[in-house]
Amino acid sequence: MNAFNITIKFDLSDYNMSMENIDDLLFEGGFDDAFVSHSGTGQVEIEVSRIAETEDILKESIIRQVSRLFPNVKSLN
């Protein structure tokens, strides 16, 4: 296993939520280790450093984790 730093962008514009609510939901959903940036237009960038077998496995895991929190989310990567 290796540690990977990964940044993934998501489009949350379909969700009419404040940045604070998005951050709270991400934190409670397991992203307490993430750095979250907001574009102000509904796009969110999530940066994490986690251990995984490969970077692709980590990316898929992050996308699944975010999709559970925001079912209609679109990954922009």
CSV table of N, CA, C and O in Angstrom, one decimal:
chain,number,residue,atom,x,y,z
A,1,MET,N,0.8,-1.2,0.0
A,1,MET,CA,0.0,0.0,0.0
A,1,MET,C,0.9,1.2,0.0
A,1,MET,O,1.9,1.3,0.6
A,2,ASN,N,0.4,2.3,-0.7
A,2,ASN,CA,1.1,3.5,-0.8
A,2,ASN,C,0.2,4.7,-0.4
A,2,ASN,O,-1.0,4.6,-0.5
A,3,ALA,N,0.8,5.8,0.0
A,3,ALA,CA,0.0,7.0,0.3
A,3,ALA,C,0.0,7.8,-1.0
A,3,ALA,O,1.0,8.0,-1.7
A,4,PHE,N,-1.2,8.3,-1.3
A,4,PHE,CA,-1.4,9.1,-2.5
A,4,PHE,C,-2.1,10.4,-2.1
A,4,PHE,O,-3.0,10.4,-1.3
A,5,ASN,N,-1.7,11.5,-2.8
A,5,ASN,CA,-2.4,12.7,-2.7
A,5,ASN,C,-3.3,12.9,-3.9
A,5,ASN,O,-2.7,12.7,-5.1
A,6,ILE,N,-4.5,13.1,-3.8
A,6,ILE,CA,-5.4,13.1,-4.9
A,6,ILE,C,-6.4,14.3,-4.8
A,6,ILE,O,-6.8,14.6,-3.7
A,7,THR,N,-6.7,14.9,-5.9
A,7,THR,CA,-7.7,16.0,-5.9
A,7,THR,C,-8.7,15.7,-7.0
A,7,THR,O,-8.3,15.4,-8.1
A,8,ILE,N,-10.0,15.7,-6.6
A,8,ILE,CA,-11.1,15.4,-7.5
A,8,ILE,C,-12.1,16.6,-7.4
A,8,ILE,O,-12.4,17.1,-6.4
A,9,LYS,N,-12.5,17.0,-8.6
A,9,LYS,CA,-13.5,18.1,-8.7
A,9,LYS,C,-14.9,17.4,-8.9
A,9,LYS,O,-15.0,16.5,-9.7
A,10,PHE,N,-15.9,18.0,-8.3
A,10,PHE,CA,-17.3,17.6,-8.4
A,10,PHE,C,-18.2,18.8,-8.7
A,10,PHE,O,-17.9,19.9,-8.3
A,11,ASP,N,-19.2,18.5,-9.5
A,11,ASP,CA,-20.3,19.5,-9.8
A,11,ASP,C,-21.4,19.2,-8.9
A,11,ASP,O,-22.1,18.2,-9.0
A,12,LEU,N,-21.7,20.1,-7.9
A,12,LEU,CA,-22.8,20.0,-7.0
A,12,LEU,C,-23.8,21.1,-7.3
A,12,LEU,O,-24.6,21.4,-6.4
A,13,SER,N,-23.8,21.7,-8.5
A,13,SER,CA,-24.7,22.8,-8.8
A,13,SER,C,-26.2,22.4,-8.7
A,13,SER,O,-27.0,23.2,-8.6
A,14,ASP,N,-26.5,21.1,-8.8
A,14,ASP,CA,-27.9,20.6,-8.7
A,14,ASP,C,-28.4,20.7,-7.3
A,14,ASP,O,-29.6,20.6,-7.1
A,15,TYR,N,-27.5,20.8,-6.4
A,15,TYR,CA,-27.8,20.9,-4.9
A,15,TYR,C,-27.8,22.3,-4.5
A,15,TYR,O,-26.8,23.0,-4.6
A,16,ASN,N,-28.9,22.8,-4.0
A,16,ASN,CA,-29.0,24.2,-3.5
A,16,ASN,C,-28.6,24.2,-2.1
A,16,ASN,O,-29.5,24.3,-1.2
A,17,MET,N,-27.3,24.1,-1.8
A,17,MET,CA,-26.8,24.0,-0.4
A,17,MET,C,-25.8,25.1,-0.2
A,17,MET,O,-25.0,25.4,-1.2
A,18,SER,N,-25.7,25.6,1.0
A,18,SER,CA,-24.6,26.5,1.3
A,18,SER,C,-23.3,25.7,1.4
A,18,SER,O,-23.2,24.5,1.5
A,19,MET,N,-22.2,26.5,1.2
A,19,MET,CA,-20.8,25.9,1.4
A,19,MET,C,-20.7,25.2,2.7
A,19,MET,O,-20.1,24.2,2.8
A,20,GLU,N,-21.2,25.9,3.7
A,20,GLU,CA,-21.1,25.3,5.1
A,20,GLU,C,-21.8,24.0,5.2
A,20,GLU,O,-21.3,23.0,5.8
A,21,ASN,N,-23.0,23.9,4.6
A,21,ASN,CA,-23.8,22.6,4.6
A,21,ASN,C,-23.1,21.5,3.9
A,21,ASN,O,-23.0,20.4,4.3
A,22,ILE,N,-22.5,21.9,2.7
A,22,ILE,CA,-21.7,20.9,2.0
A,22,ILE,C,-20.5,20.4,2.8
A,22,ILE,O,-20.2,19.2,2.9
A,23,ASP,N,-19.8,21.4,3.4
A,23,ASP,CA,-18.6,21.0,4.2
A,23,ASP,C,-19.0,20.1,5.4
A,23,ASP,O,-18.4,19.1,5.7
A,24,ASP,N,-20.1,20.4,6.0
A,24,ASP,CA,-20.6,19.6,7.2
A,24,ASP,C,-20.9,18.2,6.7
A,24,ASP,O,-20.6,17.2,7.4
A,25,LEU,N,-21.6,18.1,5.6
A,25,LEU,CA,-22.0,16.8,5.1
A,25,LEU,C,-20.8,16.0,4.7
A,25,LEU,O,-20.7,14.8,5.0
A,26,LEU,N,-19.8,16.6,4.0
A,26,LEU,CA,-18.6,15.9,3.7
A,26,LEU,C,-17.9,15.5,4.9
A,26,LEU,O,-17.4,14.3,5.0
A,27,PHE,N,-17.7,16.3,5.9
A,27,PHE,CA,-17.1,16.0,7.2
A,27,PHE,C,-17.7,14.8,7.8
A,27,PHE,O,-17.0,13.8,8.2
A,28,GLU,N,-19.0,14.9,8.0
A,28,GLU,CA,-19.8,13.8,8.6
A,28,GLU,C,-19.7,12.5,7.8
A,28,GLU,O,-19.9,11.4,8.3
A,29,GLY,N,-19.5,12.6,6.5
A,29,GLY,CA,-19.5,11.5,5.6
A,29,GLY,C,-18.1,10.8,5.4
A,29,GLY,O,-17.9,10.0,4.6
A,30,GLY,N,-17.2,11.3,6.2
A,30,GLY,CA,-15.9,10.6,6.2
A,30,GLY,C,-14.7,11.5,5.6
A,30,GLY,O,-13.6,11.0,5.4
A,31,PHE,N,-15.0,12.7,5.3
A,31,PHE,CA,-14.0,13.5,4.7
A,31,PHE,C,-13.4,14.5,5.7
A,31,PHE,O,-13.1,15.7,5.4
A,32,ASP,N,-13.3,14.1,6.9
A,32,ASP,CA,-12.7,14.9,8.0
A,32,ASP,C,-11.2,15.2,7.7
A,32,ASP,O,-10.6,16.0,8.3
A,33,ASP,N,-10.6,14.4,6.8
A,33,ASP,CA,-9.2,14.5,6.5
A,33,ASP,C,-9.0,15.3,5.2
A,33,ASP,O,-7.9,15.4,4.7
A,34,ALA,N,-10.0,15.9,4.6
A,34,ALA,CA,-10.0,16.5,3.3
A,34,ALA,C,-9.9,18.0,3.4
A,34,ALA,O,-10.3,18.6,4.3
A,35,PHE,N,-9.2,18.5,2.4
A,35,PHE,CA,-9.2,20.0,2.1
A,35,PHE,C,-10.3,20.2,1.1
A,35,PHE,O,-10.2,19.7,0.0
A,36,VAL,N,-11.3,21.0,1.3
A,36,VAL,CA,-12.4,21.3,0.4
A,36,VAL,C,-12.3,22.7,-0.1
A,36,VAL,O,-12.3,23.6,0.7
A,37,SER,N,-12.4,22.9,-1.4
A,37,SER,CA,-12.4,24.2,-2.0
A,37,SER,C,-13.7,24.4,-2.7
A,37,SER,O,-14.2,23.4,-3.4
A,38,HIS,N,-14.3,25.6,-2.7
A,38,HIS,CA,-15.6,25.9,-3.4
A,38,HIS,C,-15.3,26.9,-4.5
A,38,HIS,O,-14.6,27.9,-4.2
A,39,SER,N,-16.0,26.7,-5.6
A,39,SER,CA,-15.8,27.7,-6.7
A,39,SER,C,-16.8,28.8,-6.6
A,39,SER,O,-16.6,29.8,-7.2
A,40,GLY,N,-17.9,28.6,-5.8
A,40,GLY,CA,-18.9,29.6,-5.8
A,40,GLY,C,-20.0,29.4,-6.8
A,40,GLY,O,-21.0,30.0,-6.8
A,41,THR,N,-19.7,28.4,-7.8
A,41,THR,CA,-20.7,28.1,-8.8
A,41,THR,C,-21.2,26.7,-8.7
A,41,THR,O,-21.8,26.1,-9.7
A,42,GLY,N,-21.0,26.1,-7.5
A,42,GLY,CA,-21.5,24.7,-7.3
A,42,GLY,C,-20.4,23.7,-7.5
A,42,GLY,O,-20.7,22.5,-7.4
A,43,GLN,N,-19.2,24.1,-7.9
A,43,GLN,CA,-18.2,23.1,-8.1
A,43,GLN,C,-17.3,23.0,-6.8
A,43,GLN,O,-17.1,24.0,-6.2
A,44,VAL,N,-17.0,21.8,-6.4
A,44,VAL,CA,-16.2,21.6,-5.2
A,44,VAL,C,-15.0,20.7,-5.6
A,44,VAL,O,-15.1,19.8,-6.4
A,45,GLU,N,-13.9,21.1,-5.0
A,45,GLU,CA,-12.7,20.4,-5.2
A,45,GLU,C,-12.3,19.7,-3.9
A,45,GLU,O,-12.2,20.5,-2.9
A,46,ILE,N,-12.1,18.4,-3.9
A,46,ILE,CA,-11.8,17.7,-2.6
A,46,ILE,C,-10.4,17.1,-2.8
A,46,ILE,O,-10.1,16.4,-3.7
A,47,GLU,N,-9.5,17.5,-1.8
A,47,GLU,CA,-8.1,17.0,-1.9
A,47,GLU,C,-7.9,16.2,-0.6
A,47,GLU,O,-8.2,16.6,0.5
A,48,VAL,N,-7.4,15.0,-0.8
A,48,VAL,CA,-7.1,14.1,0.3
A,48,VAL,C,-5.8,13.4,0.1
A,48,VAL,O,-5.3,13.3,-1.0
A,49,SER,N,-5.2,12.9,1.2
A,49,SER,CA,-4.0,12.1,1.2
A,49,SER,C,-4.4,10.9,2.0
A,49,SER,O,-4.7,10.9,3.2
A,50,ARG,N,-4.4,9.8,1.2
A,50,ARG,CA,-4.9,8.5,1.8
A,50,ARG,C,-4.0,7.3,1.3
A,50,ARG,O,-3.4,7.4,0.3
A,51,ILE,N,-4.1,6.2,2.0
A,51,ILE,CA,-3.4,5.0,1.7
A,51,ILE,C,-4.3,4.1,0.8
A,51,ILE,O,-5.4,3.9,1.2
A,52,ALA,N,-3.8,3.6,-0.3
A,52,ALA,CA,-4.5,2.7,-1.1
A,52,ALA,C,-3.5,1.9,-1.9
A,52,ALA,O,-2.3,2.1,-2.0
A,53,GLU,N,-4.1,0.9,-2.6
A,53,GLU,CA,-3.2,0.0,-3.4
A,53,GLU,C,-2.7,0.8,-4.6
A,53,GLU,O,-1.6,0.7,-5.0
A,54,THR,N,-3.6,1.5,-5.3
A,54,THR,CA,-3.3,2.3,-6.5
A,54,THR,C,-4.0,3.7,-6.4
A,54,THR,O,-5.0,3.8,-5.7
A,55,GLU,N,-3.6,4.6,-7.2
A,55,GLU,CA,-4.2,5.9,-7.2
A,55,GLU,C,-5.6,5.8,-7.9
A,55,GLU,O,-6.6,6.4,-7.4
A,56,ASP,N,-5.8,4.9,-8.9
A,56,ASP,CA,-7.1,4.7,-9.5
A,56,ASP,C,-8.1,4.1,-8.5
A,56,ASP,O,-9.2,4.5,-8.5
A,57,ILE,N,-7.6,3.2,-7.7
A,57,ILE,CA,-8.5,2.6,-6.7
A,57,ILE,C,-9.0,3.7,-5.7
A,57,ILE,O,-10.1,3.8,-5.3
A,58,LEU,N,-8.0,4.5,-5.3
A,58,LEU,CA,-8.4,5.6,-4.4
A,58,LEU,C,-9.4,6.6,-5.0
A,58,LEU,O,-10.4,7.0,-4.4
A,59,LYS,N,-9.1,6.9,-6.3
A,59,LYS,CA,-10.0,7.8,-7.0
A,59,LYS,C,-11.4,7.3,-7.0
A,59,LYS,O,-12.4,7.9,-6.8
A,60,GLU,N,-11.6,6.0,-7.4
A,60,GLU,CA,-12.9,5.3,-7.5
A,60,GLU,C,-13.6,5.3,-6.1
A,60,GLU,O,-14.8,5.5,-6.0
A,61,SER,N,-12.8,5.1,-5.1
A,61,SER,CA,-13.3,5.1,-3.7
A,61,SER,C,-13.9,6.4,-3.3
A,61,SER,O,-14.9,6.5,-2.7
A,62,ILE,N,-13.1,7.5,-3.6
A,62,ILE,CA,-13.5,8.8,-3.3
A,62,ILE,C,-14.8,9.2,-4.0
A,62,ILE,O,-15.8,9.7,-3.5
A,63,ILE,N,-14.9,8.8,-5.3
A,63,ILE,CA,-16.1,9.1,-6.1
A,63,ILE,C,-17.3,8.4,-5.5
A,63,ILE,O,-18.4,9.0,-5.4
A,64,ARG,N,-17.1,7.1,-5.2
A,64,ARG,CA,-18.2,6.4,-4.6
A,64,ARG,C,-18.7,7.0,-3.3
A,64,ARG,O,-19.9,7.1,-3.0
A,65,GLN,N,-17.7,7.4,-2.4
A,65,GLN,CA,-18.0,8.0,-1.1
A,65,GLN,C,-18.8,9.3,-1.3
A,65,GLN,O,-19.8,9.5,-0.6
A,66,VAL,N,-18.4,10.1,-2.2
A,66,VAL,CA,-19.1,11.4,-2.5
A,66,VAL,C,-20.5,11.1,-3.1
A,66,VAL,O,-21.5,11.8,-2.7
A,67,SER,N,-20.6,10.1,-4.0
A,67,SER,CA,-21.9,9.8,-4.6
A,67,SER,C,-22.9,9.3,-3.6
A,67,SER,O,-24.1,9.4,-3.8
A,68,ARG,N,-22.4,8.7,-2.5
A,68,ARG,CA,-23.3,8.2,-1.4
A,68,ARG,C,-23.9,9.5,-0.7
A,68,ARG,O,-25.1,9.5,-0.3
A,69,LEU,N,-23.1,10.5,-0.6
A,69,LEU,CA,-23.6,11.7,0.1
A,69,LEU,C,-24.4,12.6,-0.9
A,69,LEU,O,-25.4,13.2,-0.4
A,70,PHE,N,-24.1,12.6,-2.1
A,70,PHE,CA,-24.7,13.5,-3.1
A,70,PHE,C,-25.0,12.6,-4.3
A,70,PHE,O,-24.2,12.5,-5.3
A,71,PRO,N,-26.2,11.9,-4.3
A,71,PRO,CA,-26.5,10.8,-5.4
A,71,PRO,C,-26.4,11.3,-6.8
A,71,PRO,O,-26.0,10.5,-7.7
A,72,ASN,N,-26.7,12.6,-7.1
A,72,ASN,CA,-26.6,13.0,-8.5
A,72,ASN,C,-25.4,13.8,-8.8
A,72,ASN,O,-25.3,14.6,-9.8
A,73,VAL,N,-24.3,13.7,-8.0
A,73,VAL,CA,-23.1,14.4,-8.2
A,73,VAL,C,-22.4,14.0,-9.5
A,73,VAL,O,-22.5,12.9,-10.0
A,74,LYS,N,-21.7,15.0,-10.2
A,74,LYS,CA,-21.0,14.7,-11.4
A,74,LYS,C,-19.5,14.9,-11.1
A,74,LYS,O,-19.1,16.0,-10.6
A,75,SER,N,-18.7,13.9,-11.4
A,75,SER,CA,-17.2,14.1,-11.2
A,75,SER,C,-16.7,14.8,-12.5
A,75,SER,O,-17.1,14.5,-13.6
A,76,LEU,N,-15.8,15.8,-12.2
A,76,LEU,CA,-15.3,16.6,-13.4
A,76,LEU,C,-13.9,16.2,-13.8
A,76,LEU,O,-13.3,16.9,-14.6
A,77,ASN,N,-13.4,15.1,-13.3
A,77,ASN,CA,-12.1,14.6,-13.6
A,77,ASN,C,-12.2,13.6,-14.7
A,77,ASN,O,-13.0,12.8,-14.8
